[in-house]
PDB file of C-alpha atoms in Angstrom:
ATOM      1  CA  MET A   1     -12.414 -69.619  -3.446  1.00  0.00           C
ATOM      2  CA  PRO A   2     -16.063 -68.361  -3.099  1.00  0.00           C
ATOM      3  CA  GLY A   3     -15.566 -67.390   0.624  1.00  0.00           C
ATOM      4  CA  ARG A   4     -12.505 -65.465   0.220  1.00  0.00           C
ATOM      5  CA  HIS A   5     -14.092 -63.429  -2.717  1.00  0.00           C
ATOM      6  CA  ALA A   6     -17.212 -62.701  -0.705  1.00  0.00           C
ATOM      7  CA  GLY A   7     -15.105 -61.385   2.279  1.00  0.00           C
ATOM      8  CA  ARG A   8     -13.260 -58.959  -0.135  1.00  0.00           C
ATOM      9  CA  ALA A   9     -16.724 -57.838  -1.323  1.00  0.00           C
ATOM     10  CA  ARG A  10     -17.997 -57.041   2.186  1.00  0.00           C
ATOM     11  CA  LEU A  11     -14.723 -55.176   2.781  1.00  0.00           C
ATOM     12  CA  VAL A  12     -15.417 -52.964  -0.292  1.00  0.00           C
ATOM     13  CA  VAL A  13     -18.990 -52.424   0.557  1.00  0.00           C
ATOM     14  CA  GLY A  14     -18.168 -51.567   4.088  1.00  0.00           C
ATOM     15  CA  SER A  15     -15.621 -48.896   3.126  1.00  0.00           C
ATOM     16  CA  LEU A  16     -18.267 -47.347   0.840  1.00  0.00           C
ATOM     17  CA  VAL A  17     -20.794 -47.313   3.769  1.00  0.00           C
ATOM     18  CA  ALA A  18     -18.281 -45.681   6.158  1.00  0.00           C
ATOM     19  CA  THR A  19     -17.034 -43.151   3.384  1.00  0.00           C
ATOM     20  CA  GLY A  20     -20.567 -42.175   2.698  1.00  0.00           C
ATOM     21  CA  ALA A  21     -21.372 -41.674   6.285  1.00  0.00           C
ATOM     22  CA  LEU A  22     -18.326 -39.383   6.948  1.00  0.00           C
ATOM     23  CA  LEU A  23     -19.173 -37.243   3.995  1.00  0.00           C
ATOM     24  CA  ALA A  24     -22.817 -36.926   5.111  1.00  0.00           C
ATOM     25  CA  GLY A  25     -21.468 -35.561   8.485  1.00  0.00           C
ATOM     26  CA  ALA A  26     -22.492 -38.610  10.700  1.00  0.00           C
ATOM     27  CA  GLY A  27     -20.667 -38.910  13.937  1.00  0.00           C
ATOM     28  CA  THR A  28     -20.583 -42.855  13.792  1.00  0.00           C
ATOM     29  CA  ALA A  29     -20.376 -45.157  10.953  1.00  0.00           C
ATOM     30  CA  VAL A  30     -20.620 -49.160  11.074  1.00  0.00           C
ATOM     31  CA  LEU A  31     -18.232 -51.144   8.924  1.00  0.00           C
ATOM     32  CA  THR A  32     -19.090 -54.756   8.400  1.00  0.00           C
ATOM     33  CA  LEU A  33     -15.529 -55.995   8.270  1.00  0.00           C
ATOM     34  CA  PRO A  34     -13.611 -59.072   9.805  1.00  0.00           C
ATOM     35  CA  ALA A  35     -12.081 -58.085  13.135  1.00  0.00           C
ATOM     36  CA  GLY A  36      -8.514 -59.112  11.819  1.00  0.00           C
ATOM     37  CA  ALA A  37      -8.845 -56.712   8.863  1.00  0.00           C
ATOM     38  CA  ALA A  38     -10.080 -53.819  10.993  1.00  0.00           C
ATOM     39  CA  THR A  39      -7.029 -51.595  11.105  1.00  0.00           C
ATOM     40  CA  ASP A  40      -5.714 -51.975   7.588  1.00  0.00           C
ATOM     41  CA  ALA A  41      -9.358 -51.512   6.257  1.00  0.00           C
ATOM     42  CA  VAL A  42     -10.004 -48.281   8.174  1.00  0.00           C
ATOM     43  CA  ARG A  43      -6.605 -46.880   7.316  1.00  0.00           C
ATOM     44  CA  GLY A  44      -7.303 -47.756   3.607  1.00  0.00           C
ATOM     45  CA  VAL A  45     -10.587 -45.905   3.856  1.00  0.00           C
ATOM     46  CA  LEU A  46      -9.467 -42.878   5.603  1.00  0.00           C
ATOM     47  CA  GLY A  47      -5.957 -42.540   4.570  1.00  0.00           C
ATOM     48  CA  GLY A  48      -4.458 -42.477   8.050  1.00  0.00           C
ATOM     49  CA  SER A  49      -5.103 -38.813   8.581  1.00  0.00           C
ATOM     50  CA  THR A  50      -4.385 -37.123  11.902  1.00  0.00           C
ATOM     51  CA  GLY A  51      -5.068 -34.104  13.737  1.00  0.00           C
ATOM     52  CA  ALA A  52      -8.795 -33.921  13.340  1.00  0.00           C
ATOM     53  CA  ALA A  53     -11.981 -34.901  15.245  1.00  0.00           C
ATOM     54  CA  PRO A  54     -12.063 -38.669  16.247  1.00  0.00           C
ATOM     55  CA  LEU A  55     -14.921 -40.905  14.797  1.00  0.00           C
ATOM     56  CA  ALA A  56     -15.905 -44.260  16.496  1.00  0.00           C
ATOM     57  CA  LEU A  57     -16.193 -47.095  14.127  1.00  0.00           C
ATOM     58  CA  VAL A  58     -17.598 -50.377  15.137  1.00  0.00           C
ATOM     59  CA  LEU A  59     -15.965 -53.322  13.178  1.00  0.00           C
ATOM     60  CA  GLY A  60     -17.103 -56.785  12.748  1.00  0.00           C
ATOM     61  CA  GLY A  61     -20.477 -58.458  11.655  1.00  0.00           C
ATOM     62  CA  ALA A  62     -21.883 -58.365   8.323  1.00  0.00           C
ATOM     63  CA  SER A  63     -24.022 -56.538   5.850  1.00  0.00           C
ATOM     64  CA  ASP A  64     -27.906 -56.641   6.060  1.00  0.00           C
ATOM     65  CA  GLY A  65     -27.865 -58.265   2.550  1.00  0.00           C
ATOM     66  CA  ASP A  66     -25.987 -61.470   3.788  1.00  0.00           C
ATOM     67  CA  PRO A  67     -28.031 -63.614   6.117  1.00  0.00           C
ATOM     68  CA  GLY A  68     -25.499 -66.236   6.152  1.00  0.00           C
ATOM     69  CA  ALA A  69     -22.778 -63.848   7.044  1.00  0.00           C
ATOM     70  CA  ARG A  70     -24.904 -62.475   9.896  1.00  0.00           C
ATOM     71  CA  ASP A  71     -25.034 -66.118  11.552  1.00  0.00           C
ATOM     72  CA  ASP A  72     -21.297 -66.405  10.969  1.00  0.00           C
ATOM     73  CA  ALA A  73     -20.736 -63.084  12.618  1.00  0.00           C
ATOM     74  CA  ALA A  74     -22.745 -63.827  15.597  1.00  0.00           C
ATOM     75  CA  SER A  75     -20.601 -66.761  16.598  1.00  0.00           C
ATOM     76  CA  ARG A  76     -17.740 -64.402  16.436  1.00  0.00           C
ATOM     77  CA  SER A  77     -19.694 -61.384  18.285  1.00  0.00           C
ATOM     78  CA  GLY A  78     -16.915 -61.328  21.039  1.00  0.00           C
ATOM     79  CA  SER A  79     -14.153 -60.458  18.617  1.00  0.00           C
ATOM     80  CA  ARG A  80     -15.798 -57.028  17.461  1.00  0.00           C
ATOM     81  CA  THR A  81     -13.120 -54.460  17.753  1.00  0.00           C
ATOM     82  CA  PRO A  82     -13.973 -50.729  18.506  1.00  0.00           C
ATOM     83  CA  VAL A  83     -11.546 -48.582  16.722  1.00  0.00           C
ATOM     84  CA  GLU A  84     -11.160 -44.794  17.080  1.00  0.00           C
ATOM     85  CA  VAL A  85     -10.160 -43.126  13.761  1.00  0.00           C
ATOM     86  CA  VAL A  86      -9.218 -39.454  13.325  1.00  0.00           C
ATOM     87  CA  VAL A  87     -11.332 -37.877  10.488  1.00  0.00           C
ATOM     88  CA  PRO A  88     -10.168 -34.668   8.860  1.00  0.00           C
ATOM     89  CA  PRO A  89     -12.746 -31.743   9.330  1.00  0.00           C
ATOM     90  CA  VAL A  90     -14.350 -30.526   6.040  1.00  0.00           C
ATOM     91  CA  GLU A  91     -14.865 -26.674   5.975  1.00  0.00           C
ATOM     92  CA  SER A  92     -18.290 -25.633   4.750  1.00  0.00           C
ATOM     93  CA  HIS A  93     -18.771 -23.538   1.629  1.00  0.00           C
ATOM     94  CA  GLU A  94     -19.627 -20.430   3.785  1.00  0.00           C
ATOM     95  CA  THR A  95     -16.244 -20.928   5.648  1.00  0.00           C
ATOM     96  CA  LEU A  96     -14.181 -20.900   2.658  1.00  0.00           C
ATOM     97  CA  LEU A  97     -15.895 -17.717   1.441  1.00  0.00           C
ATOM     98  CA  SER A  98     -15.472 -15.708   4.543  1.00  0.00           C
ATOM     99  CA  ALA A  99     -11.875 -16.472   4.512  1.00  0.00           C
ATOM    100  CA  ASP A 100     -11.298 -14.522   1.294  1.00  0.00           C
ATOM    101  CA  PRO A 101      -9.705 -11.191   2.096  1.00  0.00           C
ATOM    102  CA  PRO A 102     -11.833  -8.079   1.541  1.00  0.00           C
ATOM    103  CA  VAL A 103     -11.429  -6.204  -1.737  1.00  0.00           C
ATOM    104  CA  LEU A 104     -11.134  -2.484  -1.802  1.00  0.00           C
ATOM    105  CA  ALA A 105     -12.688  -0.817  -4.861  1.00  0.00           C
ATOM    106  CA  LEU A 106     -10.979   2.529  -5.554  1.00  0.00           C
ATOM    107  CA  PRO A 107     -12.929   5.162  -7.385  1.00  0.00           C
ATOM    108  CA  PRO A 108     -12.064   5.433 -10.997  1.00  0.00           C
ATOM    109  CA  ASP A 109      -8.666   7.172 -11.697  1.00  0.00           C
ATOM    110  CA  LEU A 110      -7.755   7.384  -8.042  1.00  0.00           C
ATOM    111  CA  THR A 111      -5.047   5.710  -5.869  1.00  0.00           C
ATOM    112  CA  LEU A 112      -4.915   4.779  -2.193  1.00  0.00           C
ATOM    113  CA  VAL A 113      -2.859   8.061  -1.797  1.00  0.00           C
ATOM    114  CA  ASP A 114      -5.509   9.955  -3.418  1.00  0.00           C
ATOM    115  CA  VAL A 115      -8.207   8.468  -1.272  1.00  0.00           C
ATOM    116  CA  ALA A 116      -6.087   9.089   1.875  1.00  0.00           C
ATOM    117  CA  SER A 117      -5.931  12.816   1.040  1.00  0.00           C
ATOM    118  CA  GLY A 118      -9.824  12.877   1.240  1.00  0.00           C
ATOM    119  CA  LEU A 119     -10.621  12.588  -2.489  1.00  0.00           C
ATOM    120  CA  LEU A 120     -13.605  10.428  -3.356  1.00  0.00           C
ATOM    121  CA  SER A 121     -13.710  11.213  -7.041  1.00  0.00           C
ATOM    122  CA  ALA A 122     -11.257  12.526  -9.581  1.00  0.00           C
ATOM    123  CA  ASP A 123     -13.872  14.835 -11.195  1.00  0.00           C
ATOM    124  CA  VAL A 124     -13.255  18.401 -10.740  1.00  0.00           C
ATOM    125  CA  PRO A 125     -16.532  20.547 -11.071  1.00  0.00           C
ATOM    126  CA  GLU A 126     -15.789  24.092 -12.123  1.00  0.00           C
ATOM    127  CA  ARG A 127     -18.117  25.479  -9.612  1.00  0.00           C
ATOM    128  CA  GLY A 128     -19.437  24.082  -6.300  1.00  0.00           C
ATOM    129  CA  ALA A 129     -22.312  25.386  -4.007  1.00  0.00           C
ATOM    130  CA  GLY A 130     -20.290  28.542  -2.943  1.00  0.00           C
ATOM    131  CA  THR A 131     -21.151  27.439   0.668  1.00  0.00           C
ATOM    132  CA  PHE A 132     -18.758  25.719   3.078  1.00  0.00           C
ATOM    133  CA  THR A 133     -19.101  23.063   5.661  1.00  0.00           C
ATOM    134  CA  VAL A 134     -16.608  23.051   8.760  1.00  0.00           C
ATOM    135  CA  VAL A 135     -15.044  19.562   9.306  1.00  0.00           C
ATOM    136  CA  PRO A 136     -16.251  18.718  12.663  1.00  0.00           C
ATOM    137  CA  GLY A 137     -13.834  17.753  15.471  1.00  0.00           C
ATOM    138  CA  SER A 138     -10.467  18.810  16.726  1.00  0.00           C
ATOM    139  CA  ASP A 139      -6.941  18.041  16.946  1.00  0.00           C
ATOM    140  CA  PRO A 140      -4.626  19.418  19.821  1.00  0.00           C
ATOM    141  CA  GLY A 141      -1.479  18.770  17.665  1.00  0.00           C
ATOM    142  CA  PRO A 142       1.897  18.393  19.564  1.00  0.00           C
ATOM    143  CA  GLY A 143       1.247  21.492  21.497  1.00  0.00           C
ATOM    144  CA  THR A 144       4.859  22.868  21.341  1.00  0.00           C
ATOM    145  CA  GLY A 145       5.657  26.631  21.135  1.00  0.00           C
ATOM    146  CA  THR A 146       3.240  29.200  20.028  1.00  0.00           C
ATOM    147  CA  VAL A 147      -0.006  27.067  19.230  1.00  0.00           C
ATOM    148  CA  ARG A 148      -1.966  28.561  16.124  1.00  0.00           C
ATOM    149  CA  THR A 149      -5.508  27.324  15.782  1.00  0.00           C
ATOM    150  CA  ILE A 150      -6.829  26.072  12.371  1.00  0.00           C
ATOM    151  CA  ARG A 151     -10.330  25.574  11.193  1.00  0.00           C
ATOM    152  CA  VAL A 152     -10.770  23.219   8.150  1.00  0.00           C
ATOM    153  CA  GLU A 153     -13.534  23.706   5.657  1.00  0.00           C
ATOM    154  CA  VAL A 154     -14.757  22.103   2.497  1.00  0.00           C
ATOM    155  CA  GLU A 155     -17.071  23.713  -0.215  1.00  0.00           C
ATOM    156  CA  ASP A 156     -20.367  21.987  -0.394  1.00  0.00           C
ATOM    157  CA  GLY A 157     -21.001  19.864  -3.516  1.00  0.00           C
ATOM    158  CA  LEU A 158     -17.442  18.562  -3.642  1.00  0.00           C
ATOM    159  CA  ALA A 159     -16.722  14.534  -3.446  1.00  0.00           C
ATOM    160  CA  ILE A 160     -14.371  14.949  -0.461  1.00  0.00           C
ATOM    161  CA  ASP A 161     -13.953  12.919   2.784  1.00  0.00           C
ATOM    162  CA  GLY A 162     -13.645  16.077   5.101  1.00  0.00           C
ATOM    163  CA  ALA A 163     -12.106  14.060   7.951  1.00  0.00           C
ATOM    164  CA  LYS A 164      -9.297  12.609   5.797  1.00  0.00           C
ATOM    165  CA  PHE A 165      -8.787  16.035   4.153  1.00  0.00           C
ATOM    166  CA  ALA A 166      -8.323  17.653   7.655  1.00  0.00           C
ATOM    167  CA  GLN A 167      -6.050  14.711   8.782  1.00  0.00           C
ATOM    168  CA  THR A 168      -3.807  15.389   5.785  1.00  0.00           C
ATOM    169  CA  VAL A 169      -3.744  19.188   6.477  1.00  0.00           C
ATOM    170  CA  MET A 170      -2.774  18.715  10.091  1.00  0.00           C
ATOM    171  CA  ALA A 171      -0.067  16.013   9.497  1.00  0.00           C
ATOM    172  CA  THR A 172       1.364  18.357   7.014  1.00  0.00           C
ATOM    173  CA  LEU A 173       1.491  21.401   9.255  1.00  0.00           C
ATOM    174  CA  ASN A 174       2.755  19.661  12.325  1.00  0.00           C
ATOM    175  CA  ASP A 175       5.480  17.494  10.365  1.00  0.00           C
ATOM    176  CA  PRO A 176       9.021  17.794  11.750  1.00  0.00           C
ATOM    177  CA  ARG A 177       9.981  19.559   8.497  1.00  0.00           C
ATOM    178  CA  GLY A 178       7.077  21.903   8.683  1.00  0.00           C
ATOM    179  CA  TRP A 179       6.883  25.669   9.953  1.00  0.00           C
ATOM    180  CA  GLY A 180       7.419  24.522  13.532  1.00  0.00           C
ATOM    181  CA  ALA A 181      10.439  22.503  12.860  1.00  0.00           C
ATOM    182  CA  ASP A 182      12.416  24.236  15.598  1.00  0.00           C
ATOM    183  CA  GLY A 183       9.681  23.711  18.281  1.00  0.00           C
ATOM    184  CA  SER A 184       8.710  27.331  18.291  1.00  0.00           C
ATOM    185  CA  LEU A 185       5.240  26.677  16.550  1.00  0.00           C
ATOM    186  CA  SER A 186       2.611  24.121  16.329  1.00  0.00           C
ATOM    187  CA  PHE A 187      -0.953  23.986  14.930  1.00  0.00           C
ATOM    188  CA  ALA A 188      -4.311  22.823  16.582  1.00  0.00           C
ATOM    189  CA  ARG A 189      -7.373  22.231  14.651  1.00  0.00           C
ATOM    190  CA  THR A 190     -10.870  23.307  15.890  1.00  0.00           C
ATOM    191  CA  ASP A 191     -14.281  23.391  14.464  1.00  0.00           C
ATOM    192  CA  GLY A 192     -14.910  26.860  16.404  1.00  0.00           C
ATOM    193  CA  ASP A 193     -13.338  30.196  15.992  1.00  0.00           C
ATOM    194  CA  ALA A 194      -9.806  29.968  14.815  1.00  0.00           C
ATOM    195  CA  GLU A 195      -6.958  32.216  13.763  1.00  0.00           C
ATOM    196  CA  LEU A 196      -6.503  30.656  10.545  1.00  0.00           C
ATOM    197  CA  ARG A 197      -8.747  28.900   7.905  1.00  0.00           C
ATOM    198  CA  VAL A 198      -7.913  26.159   5.378  1.00  0.00           C
ATOM    199  CA  VAL A 199     -10.533  25.924   2.692  1.00  0.00           C
ATOM    200  CA  LEU A 200     -10.815  23.454  -0.198  1.00  0.00           C
ATOM    201  CA  ALA A 201     -12.864  24.878  -2.972  1.00  0.00           C
ATOM    202  CA  SER A 202     -13.800  24.682  -6.766  1.00  0.00           C
ATOM    203  CA  PRO A 203     -11.823  26.495  -9.168  1.00  0.00           C
ATOM    204  CA  ASP A 204     -14.689  29.249  -9.816  1.00  0.00           C
ATOM    205  CA  THR A 205     -15.143  29.711  -5.991  1.00  0.00           C
ATOM    206  CA  VAL A 206     -11.273  30.139  -5.453  1.00  0.00           C
ATOM    207  CA  ASP A 207     -11.208  32.851  -8.012  1.00  0.00           C
ATOM    208  CA  VAL A 208     -14.054  34.663  -6.196  1.00  0.00           C
ATOM    209  CA  LEU A 209     -12.421  34.183  -2.669  1.00  0.00           C
ATOM    210  CA  CYS A 210      -8.789  35.073  -3.846  1.00  0.00           C
ATOM    211  CA  ALA A 211      -9.774  38.338  -5.804  1.00  0.00           C
ATOM    212  CA  PRO A 212      -8.196  40.692  -6.599  1.00  0.00           C
ATOM    213  CA  LEU A 213      -5.497  38.229  -6.838  1.00  0.00           C
ATOM    214  CA  ASP A 214      -5.774  36.309 -10.368  1.00  0.00           C
ATOM    215  CA  THR A 215      -5.920  32.760  -9.824  1.00  0.00           C
ATOM    216  CA  GLY A 216      -7.332  31.941 -13.203  1.00  0.00           C
ATOM    217  CA  GLY A 217      -9.139  28.849 -12.146  1.00  0.00           C
ATOM    218  CA  GLN A 218      -5.859  27.139 -11.839  1.00  0.00           C
ATOM    219  CA  VAL A 219      -3.895  28.153  -8.563  1.00  0.00           C
ATOM    220  CA  SER A 220      -4.549  28.740  -4.918  1.00  0.00           C
ATOM    221  CA  CYS A 221      -3.886  31.610  -2.622  1.00  0.00           C
ATOM    222  CA  GLY A 222      -3.367  32.542   1.025  1.00  0.00           C
ATOM    223  CA  THR A 223      -4.788  35.765   2.111  1.00  0.00           C
ATOM    224  CA  ASN A 224      -7.111  37.434   4.658  1.00  0.00           C
ATOM    225  CA  GLY A 225      -6.451  34.758   7.197  1.00  0.00           C
ATOM    226  CA  ARG A 226      -7.624  31.971   4.799  1.00  0.00           C
ATOM    227  CA  ALA A 227      -5.424  29.362   2.836  1.00  0.00           C
ATOM    228  CA  THR A 228      -7.785  28.764  -0.215  1.00  0.00           C
ATOM    229  CA  LEU A 229      -6.781  25.512  -2.030  1.00  0.00           C
ATOM    230  CA  ASN A 230      -7.914  24.954  -5.497  1.00  0.00           C
ATOM    231  CA  LEU A 231      -9.607  21.339  -5.929  1.00  0.00           C
ATOM    232  CA  ARG A 232      -8.038  21.165  -9.496  1.00  0.00           C
ATOM    233  CA  ARG A 233      -4.698  21.264  -7.972  1.00  0.00           C
ATOM    234  CA  TRP A 234      -5.470  18.971  -5.162  1.00  0.00           C
ATOM    235  CA  VAL A 235      -6.731  16.404  -7.673  1.00  0.00           C
ATOM    236  CA  HIS A 236      -4.302  16.830 -10.528  1.00  0.00           C
ATOM    237  CA  ALA A 237      -1.085  18.401  -8.843  1.00  0.00           C
ATOM    238  CA  THR A 238       1.181  19.854 -11.566  1.00  0.00           C
ATOM    239  CA  GLN A 239       3.040  18.285 -14.579  1.00  0.00           C
ATOM    240  CA  GLU A 240       6.320  18.293 -12.464  1.00  0.00           C
ATOM    241  CA  THR A 241       4.773  16.481  -9.586  1.00  0.00           C
ATOM    242  CA  THR A 242       2.355  13.961 -11.084  1.00  0.00           C
ATOM    243  CA  GLY A 243       4.637  11.253  -9.850  1.00  0.00           C
ATOM    244  CA  ASP A 244       4.184  12.381  -6.229  1.00  0.00           C
ATOM    245  CA  LYS A 245       0.950  14.037  -5.642  1.00  0.00           C
ATOM    246  CA  ALA A 246       1.123  13.579  -1.863  1.00  0.00           C
ATOM    247  CA  ALA A 247       4.305  15.835  -1.799  1.00  0.00           C
ATOM    248  CA  TYR A 248       2.478  18.352  -4.020  1.00  0.00           C
ATOM    249  CA  ARG A 249      -0.538  18.558  -1.705  1.00  0.00           C
ATOM    250  CA  GLN A 250       1.971  19.057   1.259  1.00  0.00           C
ATOM    251  CA  TYR A 251       3.548  21.924  -0.722  1.00  0.00           C
ATOM    252  CA  LEU A 252       0.128  23.412  -1.406  1.00  0.00           C
ATOM    253  CA  VAL A 253      -0.857  23.331   2.418  1.00  0.00           C
ATOM    254  CA  ASN A 254       2.456  24.654   3.635  1.00  0.00           C
ATOM    255  CA  HIS A 255       2.756  27.398   0.854  1.00  0.00           C
ATOM    256  CA  GLU A 256      -0.554  28.971   1.468  1.00  0.00           C
ATOM    257  CA  VAL A 257      -0.352  28.734   5.263  1.00  0.00           C
ATOM    258  CA  GLY A 258       3.184  30.284   4.761  1.00  0.00           C
ATOM    259  CA  HIS A 259       1.454  33.392   3.350  1.00  0.00           C
ATOM    260  CA  LEU A 260      -0.901  33.447   6.399  1.00  0.00           C
ATOM    261  CA  LEU A 261       2.474  33.545   8.544  1.00  0.00           C
ATOM    262  CA  GLY A 262       3.824  36.431   6.746  1.00  0.00           C
ATOM    263  CA  HIS A 263       6.101  34.732   4.239  1.00  0.00           C
ATOM    264  CA  ARG A 264       6.520  36.251   0.662  1.00  0.00           C
ATOM    265  CA  HIS A 265       7.333  34.546  -2.514  1.00  0.00           C
ATOM    266  CA  GLU A 266      10.937  33.479  -3.237  1.00  0.00           C
ATOM    267  CA  SER A 267      12.790  32.522  -6.361  1.00  0.00           C
ATOM    268  CA  CYS A 268      14.835  29.362  -7.291  1.00  0.00           C
ATOM    269  CA  PRO A 269      18.437  29.824  -6.150  1.00  0.00           C
ATOM    270  CA  GLY A 270      20.010  27.770  -8.934  1.00  0.00           C
ATOM    271  CA  PRO A 271      19.675  24.685 -11.139  1.00  0.00           C
ATOM    272  CA  GLY A 272      19.507  21.212  -9.228  1.00  0.00           C
ATOM    273  CA  GLN A 273      18.815  22.906  -5.932  1.00  0.00           C
ATOM    274  CA  LEU A 274      15.639  22.307  -3.779  1.00  0.00           C
ATOM    275  CA  ALA A 275      13.222  24.995  -4.617  1.00  0.00           C
ATOM    276  CA  PRO A 276      12.312  27.116  -1.580  1.00  0.00           C
ATOM    277  CA  LEU A 277       8.824  26.417  -0.323  1.00  0.00           C
ATOM    278  CA  MET A 278       7.755  29.994  -1.116  1.00  0.00           C
ATOM    279  CA  GLN A 279       8.603  29.667  -4.712  1.00  0.00           C
ATOM    280  CA  GLN A 280       5.434  29.473  -6.864  1.00  0.00           C
ATOM    281  CA  GLN A 281       5.901  25.888  -7.756  1.00  0.00           C
ATOM    282  CA  SER A 282       2.485  25.459  -8.865  1.00  0.00           C
ATOM    283  CA  TYR A 283       3.641  27.175 -11.964  1.00  0.00           C
ATOM    284  CA  LYS A 284       7.056  25.736 -12.200  1.00  0.00           C
ATOM    285  CA  ALA A 285       9.787  24.421  -9.884  1.00  0.00           C
ATOM    286  CA  ALA A 286      12.542  24.129 -12.529  1.00  0.00           C
ATOM    287  CA  PRO A 287      15.422  24.493 -12.766  1.00  0.00           C
ATOM    288  CA  CYS A 288      15.043  23.691  -9.179  1.00  0.00           C
ATOM    289  CA  LEU A 289      13.634  20.554  -7.651  1.00  0.00           C
ATOM    290  CA  PRO A 290      10.185  20.412  -6.182  1.00  0.00           C
ATOM    291  CA  ASN A 291      10.026  20.763  -2.468  1.00  0.00           C
ATOM    292  CA  PRO A 292       7.145  20.700  -0.292  1.00  0.00           C
ATOM    293  CA  TRP A 293       8.751  21.847   2.978  1.00  0.00           C
ATOM    294  CA  PRO A 294      10.049  25.049   4.652  1.00  0.00           C
ATOM    295  CA  PHE A 295      12.877  22.962   6.447  1.00  0.00           C
ATOM    296  CA  PRO A 296      13.441  19.948   4.449  1.00  0.00           C
ATOM    297  CA  ASN A 297      16.451  19.114   6.453  1.00  0.00           C
ATOM    298  CA  PRO A 298      15.310  19.721  10.106  1.00  0.00           C
TER     299      PRO A 298
END
């Protein structure tokens, strides 16, 4: 049956031509198929996909390599059948790449919580520049009760995001468990003159600013209107609080500002109880439990 086999050959060739046109991005492809086989052939090539851009296919006629078939097709030119077929869109390589979620590369040995506190590096230089930069900007805080103004400063030469450090300080001071828990006090940040200063400094600079108190390059102090926070403690916290460095940083801010508000050191009331905020938890909270708040249960 030579005629039947030739028809099948034309069907296969037409399918390949159409498929090639589609992959090349052509808007229209011509298939040389008998009209009666149009629908089944198109579905066979394209898989019956729906929900994408339509493609017009003109079916019927013959391939350029078969003159006899062209003559035969001419006698049946009235039976050509235009068929609209839906072709699934193909995403470009660039589109696929742009769909990937962004990847955040953290500095070595730091977590997202560390970065949120302003840390850009886990390194602790023993000595910074000895000069300070005031974090620009202001934060009015909740404005309740007596408002105490705060200025936040960072020693030059430290790998610190000043804005994030300042946000951590203010969020801590104005927390409902903080010094203004009863609504009698709140804190507002300014980059101008202020009643209180919160300073982040290298260990050696802390020793200079806190003298005659003995901080030994390890701890912080709150004196002379300035809460001086030790970078070593801001990065590493303590052995008791390494599992929750954010809580220790809250303790550090609240404890040293507490001194500026007139509060003195307290002792652990008993094993298993929350440590008073004004206990020297940088040395040891035990047998009490670490606690970063003056009013942990507002």
